[in-house]
Coordinates of C-alpha atoms and ligand atoms in Angstrom, one line a residue:
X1 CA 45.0 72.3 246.2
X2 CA 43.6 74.9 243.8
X3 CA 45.0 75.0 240.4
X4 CA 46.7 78.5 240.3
X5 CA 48.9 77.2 243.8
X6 CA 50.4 74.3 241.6
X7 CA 53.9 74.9 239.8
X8 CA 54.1 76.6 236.7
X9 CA 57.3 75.0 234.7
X10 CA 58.6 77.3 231.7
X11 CA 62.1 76.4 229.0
X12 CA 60.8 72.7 229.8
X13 CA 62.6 70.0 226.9
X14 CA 60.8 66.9 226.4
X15 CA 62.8 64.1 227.1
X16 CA 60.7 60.8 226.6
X17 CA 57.7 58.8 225.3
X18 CA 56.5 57.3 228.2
X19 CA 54.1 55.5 229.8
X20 CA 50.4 55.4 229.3
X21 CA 51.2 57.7 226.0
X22 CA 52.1 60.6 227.9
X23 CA 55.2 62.1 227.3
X24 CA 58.4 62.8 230.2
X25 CA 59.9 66.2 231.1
X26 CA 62.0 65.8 234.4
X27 CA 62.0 69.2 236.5
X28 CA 65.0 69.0 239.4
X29 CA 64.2 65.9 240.7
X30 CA 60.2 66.1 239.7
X31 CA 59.4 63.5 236.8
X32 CA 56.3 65.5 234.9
X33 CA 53.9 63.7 232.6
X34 CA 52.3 65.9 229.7
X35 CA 50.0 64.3 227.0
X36 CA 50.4 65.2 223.5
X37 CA 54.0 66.2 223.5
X38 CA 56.4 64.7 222.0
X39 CA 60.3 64.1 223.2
X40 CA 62.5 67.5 221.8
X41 CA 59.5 69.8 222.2
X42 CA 60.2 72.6 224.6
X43 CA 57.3 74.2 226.6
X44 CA 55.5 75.8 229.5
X45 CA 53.9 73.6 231.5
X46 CA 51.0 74.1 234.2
X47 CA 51.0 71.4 236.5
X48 CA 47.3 69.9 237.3
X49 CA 48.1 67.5 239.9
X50 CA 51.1 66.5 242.2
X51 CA 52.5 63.9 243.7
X52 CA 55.3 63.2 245.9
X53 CA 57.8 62.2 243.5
X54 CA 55.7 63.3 239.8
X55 CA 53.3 65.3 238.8
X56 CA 50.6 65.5 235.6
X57 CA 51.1 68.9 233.5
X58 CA 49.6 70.3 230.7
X59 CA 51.8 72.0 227.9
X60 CA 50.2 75.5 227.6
X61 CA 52.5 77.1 225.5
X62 CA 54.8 75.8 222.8
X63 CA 58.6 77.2 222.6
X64 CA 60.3 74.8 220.0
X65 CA 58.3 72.0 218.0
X66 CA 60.6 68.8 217.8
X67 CA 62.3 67.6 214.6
X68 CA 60.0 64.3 215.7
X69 CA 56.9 65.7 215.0
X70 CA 54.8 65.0 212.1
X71 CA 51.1 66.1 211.7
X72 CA 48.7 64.4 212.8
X73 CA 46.2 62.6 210.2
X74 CA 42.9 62.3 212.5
X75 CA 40.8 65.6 212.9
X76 CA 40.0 63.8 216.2
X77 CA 43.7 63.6 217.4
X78 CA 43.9 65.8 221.0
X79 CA 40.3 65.1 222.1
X80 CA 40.0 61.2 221.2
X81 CA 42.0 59.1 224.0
X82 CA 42.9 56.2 220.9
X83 CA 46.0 57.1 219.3
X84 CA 47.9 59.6 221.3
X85 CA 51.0 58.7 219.7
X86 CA 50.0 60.2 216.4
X87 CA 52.1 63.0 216.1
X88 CA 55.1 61.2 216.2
X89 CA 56.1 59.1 213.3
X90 CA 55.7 55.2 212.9
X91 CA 59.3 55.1 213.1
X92 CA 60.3 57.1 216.1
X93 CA 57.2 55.0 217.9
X94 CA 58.6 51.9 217.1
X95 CA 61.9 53.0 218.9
X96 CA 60.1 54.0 222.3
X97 CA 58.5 51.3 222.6
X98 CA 61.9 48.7 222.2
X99 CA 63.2 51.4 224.5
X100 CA 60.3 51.0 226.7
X101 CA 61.4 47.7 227.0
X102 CA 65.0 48.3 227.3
X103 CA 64.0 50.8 230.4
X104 CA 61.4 48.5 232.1
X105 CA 63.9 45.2 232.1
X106 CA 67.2 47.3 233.1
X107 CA 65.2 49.0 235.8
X108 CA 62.6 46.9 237.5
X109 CA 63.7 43.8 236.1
X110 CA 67.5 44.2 237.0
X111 CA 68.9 40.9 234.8
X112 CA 71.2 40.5 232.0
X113 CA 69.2 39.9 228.6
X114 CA 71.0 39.7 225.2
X115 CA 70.1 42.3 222.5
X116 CA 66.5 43.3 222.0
X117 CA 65.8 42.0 218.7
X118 CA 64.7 44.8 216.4
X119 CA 60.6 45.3 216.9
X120 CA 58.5 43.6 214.3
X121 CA 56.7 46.9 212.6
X122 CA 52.7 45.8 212.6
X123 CA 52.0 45.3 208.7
X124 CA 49.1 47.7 208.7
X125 CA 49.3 51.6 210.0
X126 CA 45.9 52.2 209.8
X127 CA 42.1 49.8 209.4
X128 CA 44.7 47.5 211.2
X129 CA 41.6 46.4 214.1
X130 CA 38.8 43.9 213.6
X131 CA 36.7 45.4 216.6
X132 CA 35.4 48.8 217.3
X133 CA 32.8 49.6 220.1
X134 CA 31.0 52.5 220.2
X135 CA 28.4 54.5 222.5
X136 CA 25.5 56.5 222.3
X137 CA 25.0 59.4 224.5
X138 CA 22.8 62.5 224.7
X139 CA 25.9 64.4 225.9
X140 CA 28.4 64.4 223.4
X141 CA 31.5 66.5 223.6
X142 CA 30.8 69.8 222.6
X143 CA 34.1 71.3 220.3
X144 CA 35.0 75.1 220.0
X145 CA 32.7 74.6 216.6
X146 CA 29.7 73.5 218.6
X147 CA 30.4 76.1 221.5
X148 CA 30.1 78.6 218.7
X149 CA 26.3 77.9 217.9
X150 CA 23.7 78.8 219.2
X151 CA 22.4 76.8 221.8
X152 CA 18.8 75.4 219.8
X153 CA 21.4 74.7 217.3
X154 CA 23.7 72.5 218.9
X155 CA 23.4 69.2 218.6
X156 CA 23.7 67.2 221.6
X157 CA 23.6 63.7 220.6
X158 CA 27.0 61.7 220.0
X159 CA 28.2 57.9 218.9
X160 CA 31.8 57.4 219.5
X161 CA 34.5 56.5 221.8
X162 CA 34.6 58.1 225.5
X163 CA 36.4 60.9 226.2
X164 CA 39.4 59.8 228.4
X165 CA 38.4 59.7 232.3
X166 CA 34.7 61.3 231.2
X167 CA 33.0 58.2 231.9
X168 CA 29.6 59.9 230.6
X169 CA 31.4 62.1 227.7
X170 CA 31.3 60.8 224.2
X171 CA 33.4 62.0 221.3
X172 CA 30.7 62.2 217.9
X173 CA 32.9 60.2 215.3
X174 CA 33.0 61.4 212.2
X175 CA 35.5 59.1 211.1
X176 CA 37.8 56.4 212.6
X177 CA 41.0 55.0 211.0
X178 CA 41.1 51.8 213.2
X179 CA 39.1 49.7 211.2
X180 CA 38.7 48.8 207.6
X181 CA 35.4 50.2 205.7
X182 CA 32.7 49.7 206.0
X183 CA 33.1 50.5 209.8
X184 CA 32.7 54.2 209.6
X185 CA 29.8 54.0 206.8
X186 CA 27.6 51.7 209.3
X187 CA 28.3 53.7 212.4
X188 CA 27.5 56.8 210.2
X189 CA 24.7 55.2 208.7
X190 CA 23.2 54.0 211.8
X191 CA 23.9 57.7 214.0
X192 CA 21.9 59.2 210.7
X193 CA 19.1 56.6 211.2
X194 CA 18.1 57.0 214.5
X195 CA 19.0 61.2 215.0
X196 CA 16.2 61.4 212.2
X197 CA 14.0 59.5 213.8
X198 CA 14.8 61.6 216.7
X199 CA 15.3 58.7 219.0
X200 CA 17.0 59.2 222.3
X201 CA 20.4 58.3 223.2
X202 CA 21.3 57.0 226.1
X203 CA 22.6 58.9 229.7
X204 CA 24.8 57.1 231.4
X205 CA 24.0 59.3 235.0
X206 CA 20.1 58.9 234.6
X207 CA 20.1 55.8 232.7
X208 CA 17.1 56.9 230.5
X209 CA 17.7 56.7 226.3
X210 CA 16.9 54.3 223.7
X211 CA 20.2 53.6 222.3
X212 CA 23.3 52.3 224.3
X213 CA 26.1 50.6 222.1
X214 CA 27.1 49.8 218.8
X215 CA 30.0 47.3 218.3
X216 CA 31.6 46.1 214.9
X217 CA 34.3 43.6 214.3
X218 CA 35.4 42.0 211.2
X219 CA 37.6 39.5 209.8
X220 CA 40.2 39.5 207.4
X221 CA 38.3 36.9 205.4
X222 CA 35.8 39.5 205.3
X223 CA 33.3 38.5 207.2
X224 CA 31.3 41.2 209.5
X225 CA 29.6 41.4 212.8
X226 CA 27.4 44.2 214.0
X227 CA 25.8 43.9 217.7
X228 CA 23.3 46.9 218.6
X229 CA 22.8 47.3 222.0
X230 CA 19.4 49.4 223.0
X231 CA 18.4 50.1 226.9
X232 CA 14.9 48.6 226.5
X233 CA 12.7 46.0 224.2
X234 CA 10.9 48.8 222.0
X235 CA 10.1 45.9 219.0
X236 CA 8.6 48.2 216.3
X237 CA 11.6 50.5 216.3
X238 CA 14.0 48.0 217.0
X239 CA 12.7 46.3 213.4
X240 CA 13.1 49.6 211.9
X241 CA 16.7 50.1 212.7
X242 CA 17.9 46.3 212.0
X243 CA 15.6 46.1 209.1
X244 CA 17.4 49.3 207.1
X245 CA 21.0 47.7 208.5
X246 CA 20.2 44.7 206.9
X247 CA 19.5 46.2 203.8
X248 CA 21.8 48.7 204.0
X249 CA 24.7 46.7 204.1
X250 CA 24.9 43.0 202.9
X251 CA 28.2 42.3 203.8
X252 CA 27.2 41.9 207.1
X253 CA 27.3 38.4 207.7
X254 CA 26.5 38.5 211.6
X255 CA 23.7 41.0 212.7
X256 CA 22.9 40.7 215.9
X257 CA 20.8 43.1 218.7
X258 CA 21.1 43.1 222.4
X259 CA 18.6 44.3 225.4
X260 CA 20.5 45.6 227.7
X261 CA 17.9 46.9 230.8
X262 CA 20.8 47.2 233.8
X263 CA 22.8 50.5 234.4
X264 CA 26.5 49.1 233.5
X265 CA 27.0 48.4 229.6
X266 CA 28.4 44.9 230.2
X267 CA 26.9 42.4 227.5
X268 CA 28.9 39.5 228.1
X269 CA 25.9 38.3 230.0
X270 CA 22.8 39.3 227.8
X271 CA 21.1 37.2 225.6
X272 CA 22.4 38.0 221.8
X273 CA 19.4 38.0 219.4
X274 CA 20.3 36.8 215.8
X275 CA 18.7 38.8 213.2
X276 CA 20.3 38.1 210.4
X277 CA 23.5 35.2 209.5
X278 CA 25.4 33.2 211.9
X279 CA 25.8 33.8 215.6
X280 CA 29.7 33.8 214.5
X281 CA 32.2 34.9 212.0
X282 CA 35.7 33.0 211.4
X283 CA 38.9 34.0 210.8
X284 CA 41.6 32.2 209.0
X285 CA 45.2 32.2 210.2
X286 CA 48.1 30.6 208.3
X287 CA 50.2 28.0 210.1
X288 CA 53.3 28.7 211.7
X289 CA 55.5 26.9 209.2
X290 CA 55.4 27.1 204.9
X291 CA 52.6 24.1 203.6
X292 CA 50.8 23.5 207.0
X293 CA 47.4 23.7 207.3
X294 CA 45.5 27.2 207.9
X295 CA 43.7 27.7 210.8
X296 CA 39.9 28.9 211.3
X297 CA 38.9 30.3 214.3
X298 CA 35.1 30.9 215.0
X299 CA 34.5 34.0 217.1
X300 CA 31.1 34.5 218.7
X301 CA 29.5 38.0 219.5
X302 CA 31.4 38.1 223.2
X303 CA 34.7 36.0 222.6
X304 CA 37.8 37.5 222.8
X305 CA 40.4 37.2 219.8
X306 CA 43.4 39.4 219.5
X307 CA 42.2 43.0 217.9
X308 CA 45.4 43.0 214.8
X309 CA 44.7 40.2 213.1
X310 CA 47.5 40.2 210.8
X311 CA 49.8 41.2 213.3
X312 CA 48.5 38.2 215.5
X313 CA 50.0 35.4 213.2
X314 CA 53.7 37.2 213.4
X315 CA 53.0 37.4 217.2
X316 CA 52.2 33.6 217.5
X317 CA 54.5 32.7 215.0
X318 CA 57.6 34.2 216.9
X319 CA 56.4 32.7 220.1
X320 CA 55.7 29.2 217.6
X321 CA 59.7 29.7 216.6
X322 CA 61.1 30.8 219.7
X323 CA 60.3 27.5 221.3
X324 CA 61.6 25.6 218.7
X325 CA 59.8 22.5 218.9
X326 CA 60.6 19.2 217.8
X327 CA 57.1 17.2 217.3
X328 CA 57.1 14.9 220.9
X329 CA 57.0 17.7 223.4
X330 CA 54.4 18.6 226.2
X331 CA 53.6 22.2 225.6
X332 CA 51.4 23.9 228.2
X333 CA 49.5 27.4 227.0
X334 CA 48.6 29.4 229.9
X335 CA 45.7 32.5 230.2
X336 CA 45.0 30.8 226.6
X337 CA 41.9 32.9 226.1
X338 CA 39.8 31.1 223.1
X339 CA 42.9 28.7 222.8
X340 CA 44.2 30.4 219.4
X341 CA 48.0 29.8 220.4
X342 CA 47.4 26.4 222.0
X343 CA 45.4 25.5 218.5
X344 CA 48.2 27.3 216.4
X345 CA 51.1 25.2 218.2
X346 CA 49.2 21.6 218.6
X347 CA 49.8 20.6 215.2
X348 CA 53.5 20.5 215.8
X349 CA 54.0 18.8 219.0
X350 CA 52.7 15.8 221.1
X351 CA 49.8 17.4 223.3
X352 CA 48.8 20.7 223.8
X353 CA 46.9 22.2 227.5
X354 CA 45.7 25.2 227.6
X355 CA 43.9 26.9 231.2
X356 CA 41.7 29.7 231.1
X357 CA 39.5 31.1 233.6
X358 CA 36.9 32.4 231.3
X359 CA 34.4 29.4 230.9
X360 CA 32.4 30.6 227.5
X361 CA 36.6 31.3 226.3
X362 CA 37.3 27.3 226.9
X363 CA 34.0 26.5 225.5
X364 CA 35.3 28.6 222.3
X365 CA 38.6 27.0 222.6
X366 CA 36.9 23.6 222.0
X367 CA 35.1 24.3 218.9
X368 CA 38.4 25.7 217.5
X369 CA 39.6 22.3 218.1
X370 CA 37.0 20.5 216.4
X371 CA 36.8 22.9 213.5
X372 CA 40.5 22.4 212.9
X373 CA 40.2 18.8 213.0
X374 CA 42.9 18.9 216.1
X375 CA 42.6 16.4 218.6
X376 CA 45.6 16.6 221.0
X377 CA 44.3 20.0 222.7
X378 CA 42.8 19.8 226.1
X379 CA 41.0 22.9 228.0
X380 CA 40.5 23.4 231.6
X381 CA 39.0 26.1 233.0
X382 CA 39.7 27.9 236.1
X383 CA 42.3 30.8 237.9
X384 CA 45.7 29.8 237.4
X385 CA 46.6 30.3 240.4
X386 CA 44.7 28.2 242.0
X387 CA 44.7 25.4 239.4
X388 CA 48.2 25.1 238.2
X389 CA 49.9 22.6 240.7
X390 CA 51.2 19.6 241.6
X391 CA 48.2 17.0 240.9
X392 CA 47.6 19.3 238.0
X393 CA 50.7 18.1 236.8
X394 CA 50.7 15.0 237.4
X395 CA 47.4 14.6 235.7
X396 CA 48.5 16.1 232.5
X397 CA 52.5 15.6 232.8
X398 CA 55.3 17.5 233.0
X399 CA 55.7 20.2 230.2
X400 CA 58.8 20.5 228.3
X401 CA 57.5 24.4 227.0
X402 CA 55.3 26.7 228.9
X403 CA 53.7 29.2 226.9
X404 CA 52.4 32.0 229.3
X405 CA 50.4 35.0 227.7
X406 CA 48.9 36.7 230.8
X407 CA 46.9 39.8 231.5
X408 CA 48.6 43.2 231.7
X409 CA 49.0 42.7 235.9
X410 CA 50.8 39.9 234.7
X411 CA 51.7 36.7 236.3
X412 CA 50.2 35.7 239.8
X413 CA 52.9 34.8 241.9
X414 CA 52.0 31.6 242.5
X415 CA 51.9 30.8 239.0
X416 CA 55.3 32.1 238.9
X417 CA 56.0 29.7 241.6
X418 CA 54.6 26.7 240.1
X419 CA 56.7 27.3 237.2
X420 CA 59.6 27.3 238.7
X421 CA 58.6 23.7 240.9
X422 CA 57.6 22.4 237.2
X423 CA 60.6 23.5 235.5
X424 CA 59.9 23.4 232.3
X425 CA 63.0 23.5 229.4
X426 CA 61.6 26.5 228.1
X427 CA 59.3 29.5 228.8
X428 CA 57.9 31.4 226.2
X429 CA 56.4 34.6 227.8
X430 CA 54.5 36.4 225.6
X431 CA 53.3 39.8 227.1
X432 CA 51.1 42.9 226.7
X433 CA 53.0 45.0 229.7
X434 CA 56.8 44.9 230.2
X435 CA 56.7 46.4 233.4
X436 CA 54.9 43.3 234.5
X437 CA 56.9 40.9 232.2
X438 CA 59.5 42.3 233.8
X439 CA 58.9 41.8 237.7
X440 CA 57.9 38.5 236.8
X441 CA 61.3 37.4 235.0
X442 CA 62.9 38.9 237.8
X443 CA 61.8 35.8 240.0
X444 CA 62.5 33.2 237.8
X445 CA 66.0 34.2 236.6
X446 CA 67.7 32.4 239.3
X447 CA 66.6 29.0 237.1
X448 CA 66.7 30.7 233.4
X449 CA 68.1 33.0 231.4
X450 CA 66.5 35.1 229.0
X451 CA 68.0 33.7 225.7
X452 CA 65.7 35.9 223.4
X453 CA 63.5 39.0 223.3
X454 CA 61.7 39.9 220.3
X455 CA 58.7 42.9 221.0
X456 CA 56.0 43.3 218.3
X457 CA 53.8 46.2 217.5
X458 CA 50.0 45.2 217.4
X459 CA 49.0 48.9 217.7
X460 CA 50.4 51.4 215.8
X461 CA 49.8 55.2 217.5
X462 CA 49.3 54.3 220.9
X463 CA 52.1 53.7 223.4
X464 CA 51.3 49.6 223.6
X465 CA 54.1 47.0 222.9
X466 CA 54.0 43.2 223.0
X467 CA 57.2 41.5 223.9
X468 CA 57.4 37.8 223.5
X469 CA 60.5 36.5 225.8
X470 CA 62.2 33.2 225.6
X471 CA 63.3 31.7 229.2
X472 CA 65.6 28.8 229.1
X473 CA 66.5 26.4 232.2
X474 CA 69.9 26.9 233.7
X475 CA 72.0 23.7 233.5
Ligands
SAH1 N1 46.6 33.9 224.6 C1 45.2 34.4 224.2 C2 44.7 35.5 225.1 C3 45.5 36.1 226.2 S1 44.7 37.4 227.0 C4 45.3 34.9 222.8 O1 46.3 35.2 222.2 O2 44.2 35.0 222.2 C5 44.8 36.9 228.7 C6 43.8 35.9 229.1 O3 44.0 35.5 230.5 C7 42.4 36.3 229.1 O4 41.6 35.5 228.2 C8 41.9 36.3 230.5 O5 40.5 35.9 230.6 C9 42.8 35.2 231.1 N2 43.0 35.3 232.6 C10 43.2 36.4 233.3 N3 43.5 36.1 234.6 C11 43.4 34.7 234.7 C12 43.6 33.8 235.7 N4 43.9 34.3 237.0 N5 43.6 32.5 235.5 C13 43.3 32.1 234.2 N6 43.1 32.9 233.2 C14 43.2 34.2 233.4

């Protein structure tokens, strides 16, 4: 349908922070979705598509700013798709999202749950990631400042994050508050670098360009990895650039460079070339309970470890607490990624199994084992549901606590199912989406009843909760 045919919505009050980071405006019965507000504002709004029962608008004109409001601290706030939530304060976030939750179990969830315990508030605001990944492109998105010059003038390089649903538009960061420094100084040392040179960037529609990706992560002992990814094996240049990285910043303990010749920008399965340090950095994580012994975890160039670092220990620590152990039990971890929960928990009880389909996560899952000096883990790899039954059980036992922390689609429902054969004592669900948490509680509350519910922010300024749920068996 042509644009000037949709509805045109004027008076329109904001009325909630909802999903995906965009706010809610209900029109008669029509639920409208408009980025960038914020719940109180009252605007005109021109819808850009339409459903049956919702539509996506656009706020085109502002009638009222809401008292919820506060000014935005990123230049790149609007434009950038990371932090939409940034106009409203860390306070008012904090309540939508335990409302969020609130909304997502009352209405697709339908059970009784006691009260929400208040959300745990992620220690940091801001530098609160250990990984940023960036990309190169020779079509960067051109602002009203660039419009303004003249076209030999404009520079059409970028490195930055992509523009939301512009799969081949990238935003030029100048600087990102996600990540503790030196993150911006290396990205803006490295986009210097190579624009002087006057090296190509890459184009994702004709795949021709030098440079592809840049990716930075960090731990909070310190230690820093930086992966460059170029589109082909140019050596001279490629010494140039990782040579004046090297030097440039000697905190990096990790410097690695990729190859990537195919179209996608998938390096899980290219061949990481060490140039400088260890293939690896580690992190260290307290143990859940006062005088244990911290944790190290080793995390190579492509393994997955949750992006808050600090906020991660809270998160495991609640989910360590909520299941209350006792020292003998059985305690399965399920979608256990590198194993960092099952290695966090197996200290404190009998035996510890954690299943992951991820192969190269299980093999990382073992050497956090071993570094920890923890010997009652044991990995299996493979899809859940296909793995977790009967002679799966009665290989490795019965648990007492399941620990399931599953994608955002949640659990498959065979998994579900098994659970409910294997009837565990207690479930701790930890999840990344309620609306999935949600659905799945739904089929299990027959046999338990939510006894706890305890959400935790991991990212401040976007819309995303974590809710970690304690199931217990009926009698
Ligand atoms: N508990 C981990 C990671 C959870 S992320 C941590 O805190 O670090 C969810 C994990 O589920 C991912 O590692 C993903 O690879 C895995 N996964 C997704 N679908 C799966 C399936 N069908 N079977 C097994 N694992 C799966």
């Amino acid at each position: 349908m042509p644009r000037r045919q949709l509805p045109f919505f004027e008076n329109v009050t904001i009325l909630d922070a909802g999903a995906e980071g965009k706010a809610v405006a209900r029109v008669n019965d029509l639920v409208v979705f408009v980025p960038f507000c914020v719940p109180g504002d009252v605007v005109d709004i021109q819808v850009i598509s339409k459903r049956k029962s919702y539509c996506e608008g656009k706020a085109v004109k502002f009638h009222h700013y809401s008292e919820l409001r506060v000014e935005p601290f990123c230049e790149h706030f609007g434009t950038c798709g990371g932090c939409r939530w940034q106009n409203l304060s860390y306070e008012q976030q904090l309540k939508y999202k335990q409302k969020q939750i609130d909304d997502h179990f009352t209405r697709i969830g339908k059970f009784s749950f006691p009260a929400i315990l208040p959300i745990l508030a992620s220690p940091l605001e801001t530098g609160y990631r250990n990984k940023l990944e960036y990309t190169f492109s020779d079509r960067r998105w051109l602002n009203a400042d660039d419009m303004a010059l003249p076209d030999d003038q404009r520079q059409s390089n970028g490195l930055g994050f992509h523009i939301p649903t512009l799969f081949d538009r990238v935003l030029d960061i100048k600087h990102c508050y996600h990540q503790p420094e030196p993150s911006n100084a290396i990205r803006l040392a490295v986009r210097d670098f190579t624009l002087q040179k006057g090296w190509s960037f890459y184009n994702p529609r004709s795949h021709e360009g030098f440079m592809r990706n840049l990716l930075i992560r960090n731990t909070l002992t310190d230690d820093w990895m930086v992966i460059v990814v170029f589109a082909y094996d140019a050596k001279e240049e490629i010494t140039q650039l990782m040579t004046f990285i090297a030097e440039s910043f000697l905190q990096i303990t990790s410097l690695i460079y990729v190859v990537n010749t195919k179209q996608n920008d998938v390096i899980t399965d290219q061949e990481m070339l060490i140039w400088k340090g260890e293939p690896f950095i580690t992190e260290s994580m307290d143990a859940p309970v006062e005088g244990g012994k911290k944790l190290q975890f080793r995390i190579g160039p492509v393994s997955f470890y949750q992006t808050n670092p600090l906020q991660a220990y809270y998160l495991y620590k609640t989910a360590f607490e909520l299941a209350d152990f006792k020292g003998d039990e059985l305690v399965y971890d399920l979608y256990c990624g590198t194993g960092t929960i099952t290695n966090f928990v197996a200290p404190y009880v009998k035996k510890a199994v954690g299943v992951e389909y991820v192969p190269s996560a299980i093999d990382d899952a073992h050497t956090n084992s071993e570094l920890n000096l923890i010997d009652n883990t044991v990995f299996f790899a493979g899809d859940l549901a296909k793995v977790l039954n009967v002679e799966f059980v009665q290989q490795n036992g019965r648990p007492d606590v399941i620990i399931t922390d599953p994608p955002r689609s949640g659990m498959h429902e065979n998994v579900v199912k098994q659970i409910l054969q294997i009837e565990p004592q207690k479930v701790v669900y930890v999840s990344c989406n309620t609306a999935t948490q949600a659905r799945d509680i739904a089929l299990m509350i027959e046999k338990y009843e939510v006894t706890a519910v305890q959400p935790v922010d991991m990212f401040p300024h976007t819309h995303h909760v974590e809710n970690v749920v304690l199931l217990t068996r009926r009698k």
